[in-house]
Amino acid sequence: MAEHIKVLLTEEELSVKIQTIGEQISRDYAGKEVHLICVLKGGVFFMCELAKRITVPVSLDFMAVSSYGSGTKSGGVVKIVKDLDEPIKGKHVIVVEDIVDSGRTLSYLLEMLWARNPESMRLCTLLDKPDRRVVDVKVDYTGFKIPDEFVVGYGLDYGQKYRNLPYIGVVEFD
Ligand code: IMP
Ligand code: MG
């Protein structure tokens, strides 16, 4: 099936919003250090752009979980594919995600990370699809709330494609 991408959020809109979130985090964590945890692979573009706009000291780590196959529907299974390199005990952690959809991945992940005793932990997501929520997750920083449509770009993929698009688009099938 052929598909095309309709622009939903432009590069400029994303940049302005990420700047705002960066400033907010810098204010909220004044006098502290933040430890950003990127959920690979989707969160990586957002985390890099966000990290550049935070003015308090930042350290980074990465983890990968899988909850989706190659299509557009959740399998509901969460697996740790790559764990963090460093302990988070005593750190001010911000988990950086591309999108919160059903909330299954995040609720599992946050529970697991809380057990490692961070000093604090917040969740920051570029996109939120509230209509799709199955499990309640508290999101502390949200870029954009979007309708229930499958989106790609800025880290988000469809069958591993389109992550490199500098904007967010909706996948439409011809
Ligand atoms: P959740 O566990 O259902 O909240 O989904 C989490 C993961 O599903 C996200 O981190 C994405 O990797 C993926 N996902 C959810 N919605 C979309 C979408 O619209 N486009 C691409 N990936 C998505
Ligand atoms: Mg993700």
mmCIF file of C-alpha atoms and ligand atoms in Angstrom:
data_model
loop_
_atom_site.group_PDB
_atom_site.id
_atom_site.type_symbol
_atom_site.label_atom_id
_atom_site.label_comp_id
_atom_site.label_asym_id
_atom_site.label_seq_id
_atom_site.Cartn_x
_atom_site.Cartn_y
_atom_site.Cartn_z
ATOM 1 C CA MET A 1 0.000 0.000 0.000
ATOM 2 C CA ALA A 2 1.393 3.405 -0.953
ATOM 3 C CA GLU A 3 1.493 6.070 1.743
ATOM 4 C CA HIS A 4 2.178 9.759 1.895
ATOM 5 C CA ILE A 5 2.871 12.123 4.781
ATOM 6 C CA LYS A 6 0.738 15.163 5.604
ATOM 7 C CA VAL A 7 2.489 17.793 7.739
ATOM 8 C CA LEU A 8 0.935 18.182 11.200
ATOM 9 C CA LEU A 9 3.624 20.175 13.066
ATOM 10 C CA THR A 10 6.314 22.116 11.236
ATOM 11 C CA GLU A 11 9.981 22.220 12.151
ATOM 12 C CA GLU A 12 9.511 25.819 13.305
ATOM 13 C CA GLU A 13 6.550 24.975 15.556
ATOM 14 C CA LEU A 14 8.511 22.106 17.109
ATOM 15 C CA SER A 15 11.550 24.293 17.668
ATOM 16 C CA VAL A 16 9.561 27.050 19.378
ATOM 17 C CA LYS A 17 7.822 24.543 21.666
ATOM 18 C CA ILE A 18 11.047 22.736 22.576
ATOM 19 C CA GLN A 19 12.627 26.074 23.470
ATOM 20 C CA THR A 20 9.687 26.781 25.812
ATOM 21 C CA ILE A 21 9.991 23.374 27.495
ATOM 22 C CA GLY A 22 13.769 23.820 27.820
ATOM 23 C CA GLU A 23 13.277 27.164 29.544
ATOM 24 C CA GLN A 24 10.635 25.717 31.857
ATOM 25 C CA ILE A 25 12.869 22.798 32.855
ATOM 26 C CA SER A 26 15.783 25.184 33.406
ATOM 27 C CA ARG A 27 13.610 27.237 35.767
ATOM 28 C CA ASP A 28 12.125 24.213 37.560
ATOM 29 C CA TYR A 29 15.571 22.698 38.181
ATOM 30 C CA ALA A 30 17.450 25.904 39.003
ATOM 31 C CA GLY A 31 20.441 25.076 41.213
ATOM 32 C CA LYS A 32 20.177 21.340 40.419
ATOM 33 C CA GLU A 33 21.482 18.942 37.798
ATOM 34 C CA VAL A 34 19.152 16.982 35.548
ATOM 35 C CA HIS A 35 19.692 13.483 34.220
ATOM 36 C CA LEU A 36 17.819 12.978 30.957
ATOM 37 C CA ILE A 37 16.843 9.447 30.028
ATOM 38 C CA CYS A 38 16.013 9.014 26.381
ATOM 39 C CA VAL A 39 13.718 6.213 25.369
ATOM 40 C CA LEU A 40 15.208 4.967 22.115
ATOM 41 C CA LYS A 41 14.848 5.234 19.277
ATOM 42 C CA GLY A 42 11.915 7.608 18.979
ATOM 43 C CA GLY A 43 12.951 9.999 21.747
ATOM 44 C CA VAL A 44 16.427 10.727 20.460
ATOM 45 C CA PHE A 45 15.773 13.695 18.158
ATOM 46 C CA PHE A 46 13.624 15.389 20.787
ATOM 47 C CA MET A 47 16.103 14.734 23.597
ATOM 48 C CA CYS A 48 19.023 16.213 21.675
ATOM 49 C CA GLU A 49 17.093 19.354 20.784
ATOM 50 C CA LEU A 50 15.745 19.676 24.330
ATOM 51 C CA ALA A 51 19.131 19.114 25.999
ATOM 52 C CA LYS A 52 20.646 21.958 23.945
ATOM 53 C CA ARG A 53 18.030 24.344 25.352
ATOM 54 C CA ILE A 54 18.434 23.440 29.048
ATOM 55 C CA THR A 55 20.742 25.781 30.925
ATOM 56 C CA VAL A 56 21.298 23.787 34.159
ATOM 57 C CA PRO A 57 23.928 20.989 34.066
ATOM 58 C CA VAL A 58 22.671 17.993 32.054
ATOM 59 C CA SER A 59 23.770 14.372 31.881
ATOM 60 C CA LEU A 60 22.314 11.848 29.440
ATOM 61 C CA ASP A 61 21.556 8.168 29.344
ATOM 62 C CA PHE A 62 19.611 5.939 26.989
ATOM 63 C CA MET A 63 17.369 2.958 27.211
ATOM 64 C CA ALA A 64 15.432 0.982 24.667
ATOM 65 C CA VAL A 65 12.185 -0.845 25.180
ATOM 66 C CA SER A 66 10.000 -2.471 22.606
ATOM 67 C CA SER A 67 6.241 -2.487 22.754
ATOM 68 C CA TYR A 68 5.385 -2.276 19.077
ATOM 69 C CA GLY A 69 6.085 -4.492 16.123
ATOM 70 C CA SER A 70 6.633 -2.944 12.723
ATOM 71 C CA GLY A 71 3.038 -1.827 12.208
ATOM 72 C CA THR A 72 0.798 0.805 13.774
ATOM 73 C CA LYS A 73 -0.885 -1.224 16.564
ATOM 74 C CA SER A 74 0.440 -1.915 20.055
ATOM 75 C CA GLY A 75 1.267 -5.492 20.910
ATOM 76 C CA GLY A 76 0.941 -4.660 24.616
ATOM 77 C CA VAL A 77 4.217 -6.381 25.418
ATOM 78 C CA VAL A 78 7.044 -4.316 26.930
ATOM 79 C CA LYS A 79 10.575 -5.637 26.775
ATOM 80 C CA ILE A 80 13.844 -3.948 27.845
ATOM 81 C CA VAL A 81 16.110 -4.121 24.836
ATOM 82 C CA LYS A 82 18.852 -1.883 26.234
ATOM 83 C CA ASP A 83 19.199 -0.875 29.868
ATOM 84 C CA LEU A 84 20.756 2.328 31.242
ATOM 85 C CA ASP A 85 24.541 2.568 31.495
ATOM 86 C CA GLU A 86 24.513 4.294 34.881
ATOM 87 C CA PRO A 87 22.575 4.056 38.164
ATOM 88 C CA ILE A 88 19.959 6.778 38.713
ATOM 89 C CA LYS A 89 19.939 6.616 42.511
ATOM 90 C CA GLY A 90 19.874 10.125 43.976
ATOM 91 C CA LYS A 91 19.529 11.831 40.574
ATOM 92 C CA HIS A 92 16.892 14.217 39.283
ATOM 93 C CA VAL A 93 15.668 12.166 36.352
ATOM 94 C CA ILE A 94 13.579 13.338 33.425
ATOM 95 C CA VAL A 95 12.382 10.574 31.122
ATOM 96 C CA VAL A 96 12.175 11.935 27.581
ATOM 97 C CA GLU A 97 9.716 10.271 25.227
ATOM 98 C CA ASP A 98 8.575 10.875 21.688
ATOM 99 C CA ILE A 99 4.920 10.092 22.316
ATOM 100 C CA VAL A 100 2.582 8.782 24.995
ATOM 101 C CA ASP A 101 -0.105 6.701 23.359
ATOM 102 C CA SER A 102 -1.772 3.917 25.391
ATOM 103 C CA GLY A 103 0.621 4.710 28.257
ATOM 104 C CA ARG A 104 1.535 1.050 28.667
ATOM 105 C CA THR A 105 5.224 1.427 27.876
ATOM 106 C CA LEU A 106 5.672 4.408 30.152
ATOM 107 C CA SER A 107 3.793 3.067 33.140
ATOM 108 C CA TYR A 108 5.902 -0.066 33.044
ATOM 109 C CA LEU A 109 9.114 1.864 32.554
ATOM 110 C CA LEU A 110 8.440 4.453 35.267
ATOM 111 C CA GLU A 111 7.599 1.784 37.799
ATOM 112 C CA MET A 112 10.841 -0.003 37.029
ATOM 113 C CA LEU A 113 12.865 3.214 37.273
ATOM 114 C CA TRP A 114 11.248 4.302 40.571
ATOM 115 C CA ALA A 115 12.503 1.068 42.090
ATOM 116 C CA ARG A 116 16.052 2.322 41.446
ATOM 117 C CA ASN A 117 15.523 5.247 43.846
ATOM 118 C CA PRO A 118 16.049 8.428 41.847
ATOM 119 C CA GLU A 119 15.856 11.602 43.933
ATOM 120 C CA SER A 120 13.003 12.717 41.677
ATOM 121 C CA MET A 121 11.578 11.653 38.345
ATOM 122 C CA ARG A 122 9.442 13.492 35.815
ATOM 123 C CA LEU A 123 8.153 12.630 32.394
ATOM 124 C CA CYS A 124 8.583 14.823 29.338
ATOM 125 C CA THR A 125 6.982 13.922 26.032
ATOM 126 C CA LEU A 126 6.979 15.720 22.714
ATOM 127 C CA LEU A 127 3.566 14.379 21.762
ATOM 128 C CA ASP A 128 0.565 13.083 23.678
ATOM 129 C CA LYS A 129 -2.449 11.251 22.261
ATOM 130 C CA PRO A 130 -4.802 11.479 25.285
ATOM 131 C CA ASP A 131 -7.717 9.794 23.462
ATOM 132 C CA ARG A 132 -5.737 6.579 23.254
ATOM 133 C CA ARG A 133 -4.836 6.261 26.942
ATOM 134 C CA VAL A 134 -5.402 2.827 28.474
ATOM 135 C CA VAL A 135 -3.100 3.169 31.493
ATOM 136 C CA ASP A 136 -3.001 6.413 33.482
ATOM 137 C CA VAL A 137 0.388 8.155 33.305
ATOM 138 C CA LYS A 138 1.242 11.536 34.788
ATOM 139 C CA VAL A 139 2.985 13.645 32.165
ATOM 140 C CA ASP A 140 4.893 16.634 33.558
ATOM 141 C CA TYR A 141 5.999 18.330 30.332
ATOM 142 C CA THR A 142 4.045 17.949 27.096
ATOM 143 C CA GLY A 143 4.921 19.448 23.737
ATOM 144 C CA PHE A 144 1.681 18.936 21.816
ATOM 145 C CA LYS A 145 -1.553 17.053 22.393
ATOM 146 C CA ILE A 146 -2.510 15.488 19.078
ATOM 147 C CA PRO A 147 -5.567 13.620 17.774
ATOM 148 C CA ASP A 148 -5.666 9.848 17.420
ATOM 149 C CA GLU A 149 -3.713 9.555 14.187
ATOM 150 C CA PHE A 150 -0.545 7.679 13.403
ATOM 151 C CA VAL A 151 2.305 10.173 13.148
ATOM 152 C CA VAL A 152 5.899 9.997 11.970
ATOM 153 C CA GLY A 153 8.985 12.194 11.898
ATOM 154 C CA TYR A 154 11.231 13.780 14.513
ATOM 155 C CA GLY A 155 12.178 10.301 15.725
ATOM 156 C CA LEU A 156 8.848 8.570 15.173
ATOM 157 C CA ASP A 157 8.741 5.789 12.613
ATOM 158 C CA TYR A 158 6.433 3.734 10.516
ATOM 159 C CA GLY A 159 8.170 0.405 9.913
ATOM 160 C CA GLN A 160 11.501 2.094 10.862
ATOM 161 C CA LYS A 161 11.063 4.742 8.132
ATOM 162 C CA TYR A 162 10.579 8.520 8.407
ATOM 163 C CA ARG A 163 12.405 9.035 11.744
ATOM 164 C CA ASN A 164 14.636 11.602 10.049
ATOM 165 C CA LEU A 165 11.847 13.941 8.916
ATOM 166 C CA PRO A 166 12.433 17.340 10.564
ATOM 167 C CA TYR A 167 8.666 17.773 11.084
ATOM 168 C CA ILE A 168 5.779 15.658 12.435
ATOM 169 C CA GLY A 169 3.419 14.281 9.816
ATOM 170 C CA VAL A 170 0.385 12.021 9.632
ATOM 171 C CA VAL A 171 0.693 8.845 7.578
ATOM 172 C CA GLU A 172 -2.042 8.689 4.959
ATOM 173 C CA PHE A 173 -2.624 5.703 2.760
ATOM 174 C CA ASP A 174 -3.509 6.251 -0.901
HETATM 175 P P1 IMP B 1 2.303 3.353 24.348
HETATM 176 O O1 IMP B 1 2.933 2.319 25.216
HETATM 177 O O2 IMP B 1 1.062 2.833 23.678
HETATM 178 O O3 IMP B 1 2.059 4.663 25.045
HETATM 179 O O4 IMP B 1 3.242 3.605 23.099
HETATM 180 C C1 IMP B 1 4.522 3.937 23.238
HETATM 181 C C2 IMP B 1 5.309 3.873 21.960
HETATM 182 O O5 IMP B 1 4.556 3.511 20.802
HETATM 183 C C3 IMP B 1 5.855 5.225 21.622
HETATM 184 O O6 IMP B 1 6.982 5.531 22.387
HETATM 185 C C4 IMP B 1 6.133 5.091 20.150
HETATM 186 O O7 IMP B 1 7.399 4.497 19.962
HETATM 187 C C5 IMP B 1 5.032 4.161 19.665
HETATM 188 N N1 IMP B 1 3.942 4.946 19.040
HETATM 189 C C6 IMP B 1 2.749 5.261 19.576
HETATM 190 N N2 IMP B 1 2.005 6.027 18.739
HETATM 191 C C7 IMP B 1 2.779 6.213 17.649
HETATM 192 C C8 IMP B 1 2.587 6.963 16.418
HETATM 193 O O8 IMP B 1 1.576 7.622 16.152
HETATM 194 N N3 IMP B 1 3.630 6.921 15.539
HETATM 195 C C9 IMP B 1 4.781 6.221 15.765
HETATM 196 N N4 IMP B 1 5.000 5.526 16.903
HETATM 197 C C10 IMP B 1 4.000 5.520 17.830
HETATM 198 MG MG MG B 2 8.925 5.757 22.142
#
